[in-house]
Coordinates of N, CA and C in Angstrom, one line a residue:
Chain A
G157 N 0.8 -1.2 -0.1 CA 0.0 0.1 0.0 C 0.8 1.3 0.0
E158 N 0.2 2.3 0.0 CA 0.9 3.7 0.0 C 1.5 3.9 1.3
N159 N 2.7 4.5 1.2 CA 3.5 5.0 2.4 C 3.9 6.5 2.2
V160 N 3.5 7.2 3.2 CA 3.9 8.7 3.1 C 4.8 9.0 4.3
E161 N 5.9 9.5 3.9 CA 6.9 10.0 5.0 C 7.0 11.5 5.0
Q162 N 7.0 12.1 6.2 CA 6.9 13.6 6.4 C 8.1 14.0 7.2
H163 N 8.7 15.1 6.9 CA 9.9 15.6 7.6 C 9.9 17.1 7.5
P164 N 10.2 17.9 8.7 CA 10.7 17.3 9.9 C 9.4 17.0 10.8
S165 N 9.6 16.5 12.0 CA 8.5 16.2 12.8 C 8.2 17.5 13.6
T166 N 9.2 18.3 13.9 CA 9.0 19.6 14.6 C 9.8 20.6 13.8
L167 N 9.3 21.8 13.9 CA 10.0 23.0 13.2 C 9.7 24.3 13.9
S168 N 10.7 24.9 14.3 CA 10.6 26.3 14.9 C 11.2 27.3 14.0
V169 N 10.5 28.4 13.8 CA 10.9 29.5 12.9 C 10.6 30.8 13.6
Q170 N 11.4 31.8 13.3 CA 11.2 33.1 13.8 C 10.0 33.8 13.0
E171 N 9.2 34.5 13.5 CA 8.1 35.2 12.8 C 8.8 35.9 11.7
G172 N 8.0 35.8 10.5 CA 8.6 36.5 9.3 C 9.4 35.6 8.4
D173 N 10.0 34.5 9.0 CA 10.8 33.6 8.2 C 9.9 32.7 7.4
S174 N 10.5 31.9 6.5 CA 9.8 30.9 5.8 C 9.9 29.5 6.5
A175 N 8.9 28.6 6.2 CA 8.9 27.3 6.8 C 8.7 26.3 5.6
V176 N 9.4 25.3 5.6 CA 9.3 24.2 4.5 C 9.1 22.9 5.1
I177 N 8.1 22.1 4.8 CA 7.8 20.8 5.1 C 7.8 19.9 3.9
K178 N 8.4 18.7 4.1 CA 8.6 17.9 2.9 C 8.0 16.5 3.2
C179 N 7.4 16.0 2.0 CA 6.7 14.7 2.1 C 7.1 13.8 0.9
T180 N 7.3 12.6 1.1 CA 7.5 11.6 0.0 C 6.4 10.5 0.0
Y181 N 6.2 10.0 -1.1 CA 5.1 8.9 -1.2 C 5.7 7.8 -2.1
S182 N 5.0 6.6 -1.9 CA 5.6 5.5 -2.6 C 4.7 5.0 -3.8
D183 N 3.5 5.2 -3.9 CA 2.6 4.7 -4.9 C 2.6 5.7 -6.0
S184 N 3.1 5.4 -7.1 CA 3.1 6.3 -8.3 C 1.6 6.6 -8.9
A185 N 0.6 5.8 -8.4 CA -0.6 5.9 -8.9 C -1.4 7.0 -8.1
S186 N -0.9 7.6 -7.0 CA -1.5 8.6 -6.2 C -1.6 9.9 -7.1
N187 N -2.6 10.5 -7.0 CA -2.8 11.6 -7.9 C -3.4 12.9 -7.3
Y188 N -3.6 13.0 -6.0 CA -4.1 14.1 -5.3 C -3.4 14.2 -4.0
F189 N -2.9 15.4 -3.7 CA -2.0 15.6 -2.5 C -2.5 16.8 -1.7
P190 N -3.4 16.6 -0.8 CA -3.9 17.7 0.1 C -2.9 17.9 1.3
W191 N -2.9 19.1 1.8 CA -2.3 19.6 3.1 C -3.4 20.0 4.0
Y192 N -3.2 19.5 5.3 CA -4.2 19.9 6.4 C -3.4 20.6 7.5
K193 N -4.0 21.5 8.1 CA -3.6 22.2 9.2 C -4.5 21.9 10.4
Q194 N -3.9 21.5 11.6 CA -4.7 21.1 12.7 C -4.2 21.9 13.9
E195 N -5.0 22.8 14.4 CA -4.6 23.6 15.7 C -5.0 22.6 16.8
L196 N -4.4 23.0 18.0 CA -4.6 22.2 19.2 C -6.0 21.9 19.5
G197 N -6.4 20.7 19.6 CA -7.7 20.4 19.9 C -8.8 20.5 18.9
K198 N -8.4 20.9 17.8 CA -9.3 21.1 16.7 C -9.3 20.1 15.6
R199 N -10.2 20.1 14.7 CA -10.2 19.2 13.6 C -9.1 19.6 12.4
P200 N -8.7 18.6 11.6 CA -7.9 19.0 10.5 C -8.6 19.7 9.5
Q201 N -8.0 20.8 9.0 CA -8.6 21.5 7.9 C -7.8 21.7 6.7
L202 N -8.4 21.5 5.6 CA -7.6 21.6 4.3 C -7.1 23.1 4.1
I203 N -5.8 23.2 3.8 CA -5.2 24.6 3.5 C -4.9 24.7 2.1
I204 N -4.4 23.7 1.4 CA -4.1 23.8 0.0 C -4.0 22.3 -0.5
D205 N -4.2 22.1 -1.8 CA -4.1 20.8 -2.4 C -3.4 21.0 -3.8
I206 N -2.9 19.8 -4.4 CA -2.4 19.8 -5.6 C -2.7 18.5 -6.3
R207 N -2.9 18.5 -7.6 CA -3.1 17.3 -8.3 C -1.9 17.0 -9.1
S208 N -1.9 15.7 -9.6 CA -0.6 15.2 -10.3 C -0.3 15.8 -11.5
N209 N -1.2 16.5 -12.2 CA -1.0 17.1 -13.5 C -0.5 18.6 -13.3
V210 N -0.2 19.0 -12.1 CA 0.3 20.4 -11.8 C 1.6 20.2 -11.0
G211 N 2.5 21.1 -11.3 CA 3.8 21.1 -10.5 C 3.9 22.0 -9.4
E212 N 3.0 23.1 -9.4 CA 3.1 24.0 -8.2 C 1.8 24.9 -8.1
K213 N 1.4 25.1 -6.9 CA 0.2 25.9 -6.6 C 0.4 26.8 -5.5
K214 N -0.1 28.1 -5.7 CA 0.1 29.1 -4.6 C -1.2 29.7 -4.2
D215 N -1.4 30.0 -2.9 CA -2.5 30.7 -2.4 C -1.9 31.6 -1.3
Q216 N -1.8 32.9 -1.7 CA -1.2 33.9 -0.8 C 0.1 33.5 -0.2
R217 N 0.3 33.2 1.1 CA 1.5 32.9 1.7 C 1.9 31.5 1.6
I218 N 1.0 30.7 1.1 CA 1.2 29.2 1.1 C 1.4 28.7 -0.3
A219 N 2.4 27.8 -0.6 CA 2.5 27.2 -1.8 C 2.9 25.8 -1.7
V220 N 2.5 25.0 -2.6 CA 2.9 23.5 -2.6 C 3.5 23.2 -3.9
T221 N 4.5 22.4 -3.9 CA 5.2 21.9 -5.1 C 5.2 20.4 -5.2
L222 N 5.1 19.8 -6.4 CA 5.1 18.4 -6.5 C 6.1 18.0 -7.6
N223 N 6.9 17.0 -7.2 CA 7.8 16.3 -8.2 C 7.3 14.8 -8.4
K224 N 6.6 14.6 -9.5 CA 6.1 13.3 -9.6 C 7.2 12.2 -9.9
T225 N 8.2 12.6 -10.6 CA 9.3 11.7 -10.8 C 10.0 11.3 -9.6
A226 N 10.3 12.1 -8.7 CA 11.0 11.8 -7.4 C 10.0 11.4 -6.4
K227 N 8.6 11.5 -6.7 CA 7.7 11.2 -5.7 C 7.8 12.0 -4.3
H228 N 8.0 13.3 -4.5 CA 8.0 14.1 -3.3 C 7.2 15.4 -3.5
F229 N 6.7 15.9 -2.5 CA 5.9 17.2 -2.6 C 6.2 18.0 -1.3
S230 N 6.1 19.2 -1.3 CA 6.5 20.1 -0.2 C 5.6 21.3 -0.1
L231 N 5.4 21.8 1.3 CA 4.6 22.9 1.6 C 5.5 24.0 2.0
H232 N 5.3 25.2 1.4 CA 6.1 26.3 1.8 C 5.2 27.4 2.4
I233 N 5.6 27.9 3.5 CA 4.9 29.0 4.2 C 5.8 30.2 4.2
T234 N 5.5 31.3 3.6 CA 6.3 32.5 3.7 C 5.8 33.5 4.7
E235 N 6.7 34.4 5.1 CA 6.3 35.4 6.1 C 5.5 34.9 7.3
T236 N 6.0 33.9 7.8 CA 5.1 33.2 9.0 C 4.7 34.1 10.0
Q237 N 3.6 33.8 10.5 CA 3.0 34.5 11.7 C 2.7 33.6 12.8
P238 N 2.5 34.1 14.0 CA 2.2 33.2 15.2 C 1.0 32.3 14.9
E239 N 0.0 32.8 14.2 CA -1.3 32.0 14.0 C -1.0 30.8 13.0
D240 N 0.2 30.8 12.6 CA 0.6 29.6 11.6 C 1.0 28.5 12.5
S241 N 1.2 28.7 13.7 CA 1.7 27.6 14.7 C 0.5 26.5 14.7
A242 N 0.8 25.3 14.4 CA -0.1 24.2 14.4 C 0.6 23.0 14.0
V243 N -0.1 21.9 13.8 CA 0.5 20.7 13.2 C -0.1 20.6 11.7
Y244 N 0.9 20.3 10.8 CA 0.5 20.2 9.5 C 0.7 18.8 9.0
F245 N -0.2 18.3 8.3 CA -0.3 16.9 7.7 C -0.3 17.0 6.2
C246 N 0.6 16.2 5.6 CA 0.5 15.9 4.2 C -0.2 14.7 3.9
A247 N -0.7 14.5 2.8 CA -1.4 13.2 2.4 C -1.3 12.9 0.9
A248 N -1.3 11.7 0.6 CA -1.4 11.2 -0.7 C -2.6 10.5 -1.0
S249 N -3.3 10.7 -2.2 CA -4.6 10.1 -2.3 C -4.7 9.5 -3.8
I250 N -5.5 8.4 -3.8 CA -6.0 7.9 -5.0 C -7.4 7.5 -5.0
R251 N -8.1 7.6 -6.1 CA -9.5 7.2 -6.1 C -9.5 5.8 -6.5
S252 N -10.1 4.9 -5.6 CA -10.1 3.5 -5.8 C -11.5 3.1 -5.7
G253 N -12.2 2.6 -6.9 CA -13.5 2.3 -6.9 C -14.3 3.5 -6.6
G254 N -15.2 3.5 -5.6 CA -16.0 4.5 -5.3 C -15.6 5.4 -4.1
Y255 N -14.4 5.2 -3.7 CA -13.9 6.0 -2.6 C -12.5 6.6 -2.8
Q256 N -12.2 7.6 -2.0 CA -10.9 8.1 -2.0 C -10.0 7.6 -1.0
K257 N -8.9 6.9 -1.4 CA -8.1 6.3 -0.4 C -7.0 7.3 -0.1
V258 N -6.9 7.8 1.1 CA -6.0 8.8 1.5 C -5.1 8.2 2.6
T259 N -3.7 8.4 2.3 CA -2.8 8.0 3.3 C -2.1 9.3 3.9
F260 N -2.1 9.4 5.2 CA -1.5 10.7 5.8 C -0.1 10.5 6.3
G261 N 0.7 11.6 6.3 CA 1.9 11.7 6.8 C 1.7 11.7 8.4
T262 N 2.8 11.7 9.2 CA 2.7 11.6 10.6 C 2.8 13.0 11.2
G263 N 2.7 14.1 10.4 CA 2.6 15.4 10.9 C 3.9 16.2 11.2
T264 N 3.8 17.5 11.1 CA 5.0 18.4 11.5 C 4.4 19.5 12.4
K265 N 4.9 19.5 13.6 CA 4.4 20.6 14.6 C 5.3 21.8 14.3
L266 N 4.7 22.9 13.7 CA 5.3 24.2 13.4 C 5.1 25.2 14.6
Q267 N 6.2 25.7 15.0 CA 6.1 26.7 16.1 C 6.7 28.0 15.5
V268 N 6.0 29.1 15.5 CA 6.4 30.4 15.1 C 6.7 31.2 16.2
I269 N 7.9 31.7 16.4 CA 8.3 32.4 17.5 C 8.2 33.9 17.2
P270 N 7.4 34.6 18.1 CA 7.2 36.1 17.8 C 8.4 36.8 18.0
Chain B
N203 N -25.9 25.3 7.7 CA -25.0 24.2 7.2 C -23.9 23.8 8.2
A204 N -24.2 22.8 9.0 CA -23.3 22.4 10.1 C -22.0 21.7 9.6
G205 N -22.0 21.2 8.3 CA -20.9 20.4 7.9 C -21.0 18.9 8.5
V206 N -19.9 18.5 9.1 CA -19.8 17.2 9.7 C -19.8 17.4 11.2
T207 N -20.7 16.6 11.9 CA -20.9 16.7 13.3 C -20.7 15.3 13.9
Q208 N -20.2 15.4 15.2 CA -19.9 14.1 15.9 C -20.3 14.2 17.3
T209 N -20.8 13.1 17.8 CA -21.2 13.0 19.3 C -20.7 11.7 19.7
P210 N -20.3 11.5 21.0 CA -20.1 12.8 21.9 C -18.7 13.5 21.6
K211 N -18.3 14.5 22.4 CA -17.1 15.1 22.2 C -16.0 14.5 23.1
F212 N -16.4 13.9 24.2 CA -15.6 13.2 25.2 C -16.3 12.0 25.7
Q213 N -15.5 10.9 26.0 CA -16.2 9.8 26.6 C -15.0 9.0 27.3
V214 N -15.4 8.5 28.5 CA -14.5 7.7 29.2 C -15.2 6.3 29.4
L215 N -14.5 5.3 29.1 CA -15.1 3.9 29.2 C -14.1 3.0 30.0
K216 N -14.8 2.0 30.6 CA -14.0 0.9 31.2 C -13.7 -0.2 30.3
T217 N -12.6 -0.9 30.5 CA -12.3 -2.0 29.6 C -13.5 -3.0 29.5
G218 N -13.9 -3.3 28.4 CA -14.9 -4.2 28.1 C -16.3 -3.6 27.9
Q219 N -16.4 -2.3 28.2 CA -17.7 -1.6 27.8 C -17.8 -1.4 26.3
S220 N -19.0 -1.1 25.9 CA -19.3 -0.9 24.5 C -19.9 0.5 24.3
M221 N -19.7 1.1 23.2 CA -20.3 2.4 22.9 C -20.3 2.6 21.3
T222 N -21.2 3.6 21.0 CA -21.2 3.9 19.6 C -21.0 5.5 19.4
L223 N -20.0 5.8 18.4 CA -19.8 7.0 18.1 C -20.6 7.4 16.8
Q224 N -21.3 8.6 16.9 CA -22.2 9.1 15.9 C -21.5 10.1 15.1
C225 N -21.8 10.1 13.8 CA -21.4 11.1 12.8 C -22.5 11.4 11.9
A226 N -22.6 12.6 11.6 CA -23.6 13.0 10.5 C -23.1 14.2 9.7
Q227 N -23.4 14.2 8.4 CA -23.0 15.3 7.6 C -24.2 15.7 6.8
D228 N -24.3 17.2 6.5 CA -25.3 17.7 5.8 C -24.9 18.3 4.5
M229 N -23.8 17.7 3.9 CA -23.4 18.3 2.6 C -23.7 17.4 1.5
N230 N -24.5 16.3 1.7 CA -25.0 15.5 0.7 C -23.9 14.7 -0.1
H231 N -22.8 14.4 0.8 CA -21.6 13.7 0.3 C -21.9 12.2 0.2
N232 N -21.3 11.5 -0.8 CA -21.6 10.2 -0.9 C -20.6 9.3 0.1
S233 N -19.4 9.8 0.2 CA -18.4 8.9 1.0 C -18.2 9.4 2.4
M234 N -18.0 8.5 3.3 CA -17.8 8.9 4.6 C -16.7 8.0 5.2
Y235 N -16.0 8.5 6.2 CA -14.8 7.8 6.7 C -14.7 7.9 8.2
W236 N -14.1 6.9 8.8 CA -13.7 7.0 10.3 C -12.2 6.8 10.4
Y237 N -11.5 7.8 11.1 CA -10.1 7.7 11.4 C -9.9 7.8 12.9
R238 N -8.7 7.3 13.2 CA -8.2 7.5 14.6 C -6.9 8.2 14.5
Q239 N -6.7 9.1 15.5 CA -5.5 9.9 15.5 C -4.7 9.6 16.9
D240 N -3.6 9.1 16.7 CA -2.7 8.8 17.9 C -1.4 9.7 17.8
P241 N -0.8 10.1 19.0 CA 0.3 10.9 18.9 C 1.4 10.3 18.0
G242 N 2.0 11.1 17.1 CA 3.1 10.7 16.4 C 2.7 9.7 15.3
M243 N 1.4 9.5 15.0 CA 1.1 8.5 14.0 C 0.1 9.0 12.9
G244 N -0.1 10.3 13.0 CA -1.1 10.8 12.0 C -2.4 10.3 12.1
L245 N -3.2 10.2 11.1 CA -4.5 9.8 10.9 C -4.5 8.5 10.2
R246 N -5.2 7.5 10.9 CA -5.2 6.1 10.2 C -6.7 5.7 10.0
L247 N -7.0 5.2 8.9 CA -8.3 4.9 8.4 C -8.8 3.6 9.1
I248 N -10.0 3.7 9.8 CA -10.5 2.5 10.4 C -11.5 1.8 9.4
Y249 N -12.5 2.6 9.0 CA -13.4 2.0 8.1 C -13.9 3.1 7.2
Y250 N -14.4 2.8 6.1 CA -15.0 3.8 5.2 C -16.3 3.3 4.5
S251 N -17.1 4.2 4.0 CA -18.3 3.9 3.2 C -18.3 4.7 2.0
A252 N -18.1 4.1 0.9 CA -18.0 4.7 -0.4 C -19.3 5.4 -0.8
S253 N -20.4 4.7 -0.4 CA -21.7 5.2 -0.7 C -22.7 4.6 0.2
E254 N -23.9 5.1 0.2 CA -25.0 4.5 1.1 C -25.1 3.1 0.8
G255 N -25.1 2.3 1.9 CA -25.4 0.8 1.8 C -24.1 0.0 1.7
T256 N -22.9 0.7 1.6 CA -21.6 -0.1 1.5 C -20.7 0.4 2.6
T257 N -20.0 -0.6 3.1 CA -18.9 -0.3 4.1 C -17.6 -1.3 3.9
D258 N -16.5 -0.8 4.1 CA -15.3 -1.5 3.9 C -14.3 -1.2 4.9
K259 N -13.4 -2.2 5.2 CA -12.3 -2.1 6.2 C -11.2 -1.1 5.7
G260 N -10.6 -0.3 6.6 CA -9.5 0.4 6.3 C -8.3 -0.2 6.8
E261 N -7.3 0.7 7.3 CA -6.0 0.2 7.7 C -6.0 -0.6 9.1
V262 N -6.9 -0.1 10.0 CA -6.9 -0.6 11.4 C -8.3 -0.9 11.8
P263 N -9.0 -1.9 11.2 CA -10.4 -2.1 11.6 C -10.6 -3.0 12.8
N264 N -9.6 -3.7 13.2 CA -9.9 -4.7 14.4 C -10.4 -4.0 15.6
G265 N -11.5 -4.6 16.2 CA -12.1 -4.1 17.4 C -13.3 -3.1 17.1
Y266 N -13.5 -2.8 15.8 CA -14.6 -1.9 15.5 C -15.6 -2.4 14.5
N267 N -16.7 -1.9 14.5 CA -17.8 -2.1 13.4 C -18.4 -0.8 13.1
V268 N -19.1 -0.7 11.9 CA -19.6 0.5 11.4 C -21.0 0.2 10.9
S269 N -21.8 1.3 10.8 CA -23.0 1.2 10.2 C -23.3 2.5 9.3
R270 N -23.6 2.3 8.1 CA -24.0 3.5 7.2 C -25.5 3.5 7.3
L271 N -26.1 4.2 8.2 CA -27.5 4.3 8.4 C -28.4 4.8 7.3
N272 N -27.8 5.8 6.7 CA -28.4 6.5 5.5 C -27.3 7.3 4.9
K273 N -27.6 8.1 3.9 CA -26.6 9.0 3.3 C -25.9 9.9 4.3
R274 N -26.6 10.4 5.3 CA -26.1 11.4 6.2 C -25.3 10.8 7.3
E275 N -25.6 9.6 7.7 CA -25.1 9.1 9.1 C -24.2 7.9 8.9
F276 N -23.1 8.0 9.6 CA -22.1 6.8 9.6 C -21.6 6.7 11.1
S277 N -22.0 5.5 11.7 CA -21.6 5.3 13.1 C -20.5 4.3 13.3
L278 N -19.8 4.5 14.3 CA -18.7 3.5 14.6 C -18.9 2.9 16.0
R279 N -18.8 1.7 16.0 CA -19.2 1.0 17.4 C -17.9 0.2 17.9
L280 N -17.7 0.4 19.1 CA -16.6 -0.5 19.9 C -17.5 -1.5 20.8
E281 N -17.3 -2.8 20.4 CA -18.1 -3.8 21.1 C -17.6 -4.1 22.5
S282 N -16.2 -4.1 22.6 CA -15.6 -4.4 23.9 C -14.4 -3.6 23.9
A283 N -14.5 -2.4 24.6 CA -13.4 -1.5 24.4 C -12.2 -1.9 25.2
A284 N -11.0 -1.6 24.6 CA -9.7 -1.9 25.3 C -8.9 -0.7 25.3
P285 N -7.9 -0.6 26.3 CA -7.1 0.6 26.5 C -6.4 1.0 25.1
S286 N -6.0 0.1 24.2 CA -5.3 0.4 23.0 C -6.3 1.3 22.1
Q287 N -7.5 1.3 22.4 CA -8.5 2.2 21.6 C -8.6 3.5 22.2
T288 N -7.9 3.8 23.1 CA -7.8 5.2 23.6 C -7.2 6.1 22.5
S289 N -8.0 7.1 22.0 CA -7.5 7.8 20.9 C -8.5 9.0 20.6
V290 N -8.2 9.7 19.6 CA -9.1 10.8 19.2 C -9.7 10.2 17.8
Y291 N -11.0 10.2 17.7 CA -11.7 9.6 16.5 C -12.3 10.8 15.7
F292 N -11.9 10.8 14.4 CA -12.5 11.7 13.5 C -13.3 11.1 12.4
C293 N -14.5 11.7 12.2 CA -15.3 11.3 11.0 C -15.0 12.3 9.8
A294 N -15.1 11.8 8.7 CA -14.9 12.7 7.6 C -15.8 12.3 6.4
S295 N -16.1 13.3 5.5 CA -16.9 13.0 4.4 C -16.3 13.7 3.1
S296 N -16.6 13.1 2.0 CA -16.1 13.7 0.7 C -17.0 13.3 -0.4
D297 N -16.8 14.0 -1.5 CA -17.6 13.6 -2.7 C -16.8 13.9 -4.0
P298 N -16.8 12.9 -4.9 CA -16.0 13.1 -6.1 C -16.3 14.3 -6.9
S299 N -17.5 14.8 -6.8 CA -17.9 16.0 -7.6 C -17.3 17.3 -6.9
L300 N -16.7 17.1 -5.7 CA -16.0 18.2 -5.0 C -14.6 18.1 -4.8
A301 N -13.9 17.6 -5.8 CA -12.5 17.5 -6.0 C -11.8 16.6 -4.9
D302 N -12.6 15.8 -4.3 CA -12.1 14.8 -3.3 C -11.7 15.3 -2.0
T303 N -12.0 16.6 -1.7 CA -11.6 17.1 -0.4 C -12.3 16.5 0.6
Q304 N -11.7 16.0 1.7 CA -12.3 15.5 2.9 C -12.5 16.6 3.9
Y305 N -13.8 16.6 4.4 CA -14.1 17.5 5.4 C -14.4 16.7 6.8
F306 N -13.7 17.3 7.8 CA -13.6 16.4 9.1 C -14.6 17.0 10.0
G307 N -15.1 16.1 11.0 CA -15.8 16.5 12.1 C -14.9 17.1 13.2
P308 N -15.5 17.4 14.3 CA -14.7 18.0 15.4 C -14.0 17.0 16.2
G309 N -14.3 15.7 16.1 CA -13.6 14.6 16.8 C -14.3 14.3 18.1
T310 N -13.9 13.0 18.5 CA -14.4 12.4 19.8 C -13.1 12.0 20.5
R311 N -12.9 12.5 21.8 CA -11.7 12.0 22.5 C -12.2 10.9 23.4
L312 N -11.7 9.7 23.2 CA -12.1 8.5 23.9 C -11.0 8.0 24.8
T313 N -11.3 7.8 26.0 CA -10.2 7.2 27.0 C -10.9 5.9 27.5
V314 N -10.1 4.9 27.4 CA -10.5 3.5 27.9 C -9.6 3.1 29.1
L315 N -10.2 3.0 30.3 CA -9.4 2.7 31.5 C -9.2 1.2 31.7

């Protein structure tokens, strides 16, 4: 089955600096890669996603890149703010039959230091 | 539009007790999922329902059963709770017409003593 590895497990940055989280996946059939943000005690919420036919996607301070050949994708957060502090999960997904099979990474705890 | 709702929010059980976690969505999604979240292990799929009337095992189904009661509701049952089932449980829903985005409920924090 699919295996998603995520690094680093923890990341501390100064406010205003950039943060990068990297993930690798094993199944070349995966074609959808969402990123979720989870604040303490809250539910995971989608912040950005990318499909396998796209190499990069941006949404204001957040961007995701995908390298299908190397089977890795990354989340980039620029100009970090204290409210960016949370746990971030990457995931790799493939539609199998009638459902979406999603495999999550183990998460990165991001701390933005004011 | 409440999205995905779950009850209860918190529950403490003794080993061997049973309980059912409830999940409902009002977004008319076809697919629904149950995950458990443990520290350092991300989200792991317990069971899923691709559409009303169907259910299938995910990555960690042992000790659980599910029921897709109708299109809106998907319940998770622990028949004989064990301490290893102490976790946070999330329900999610998605629909292929909505780009496969999964929407999560607020979670149920379960402790088994």
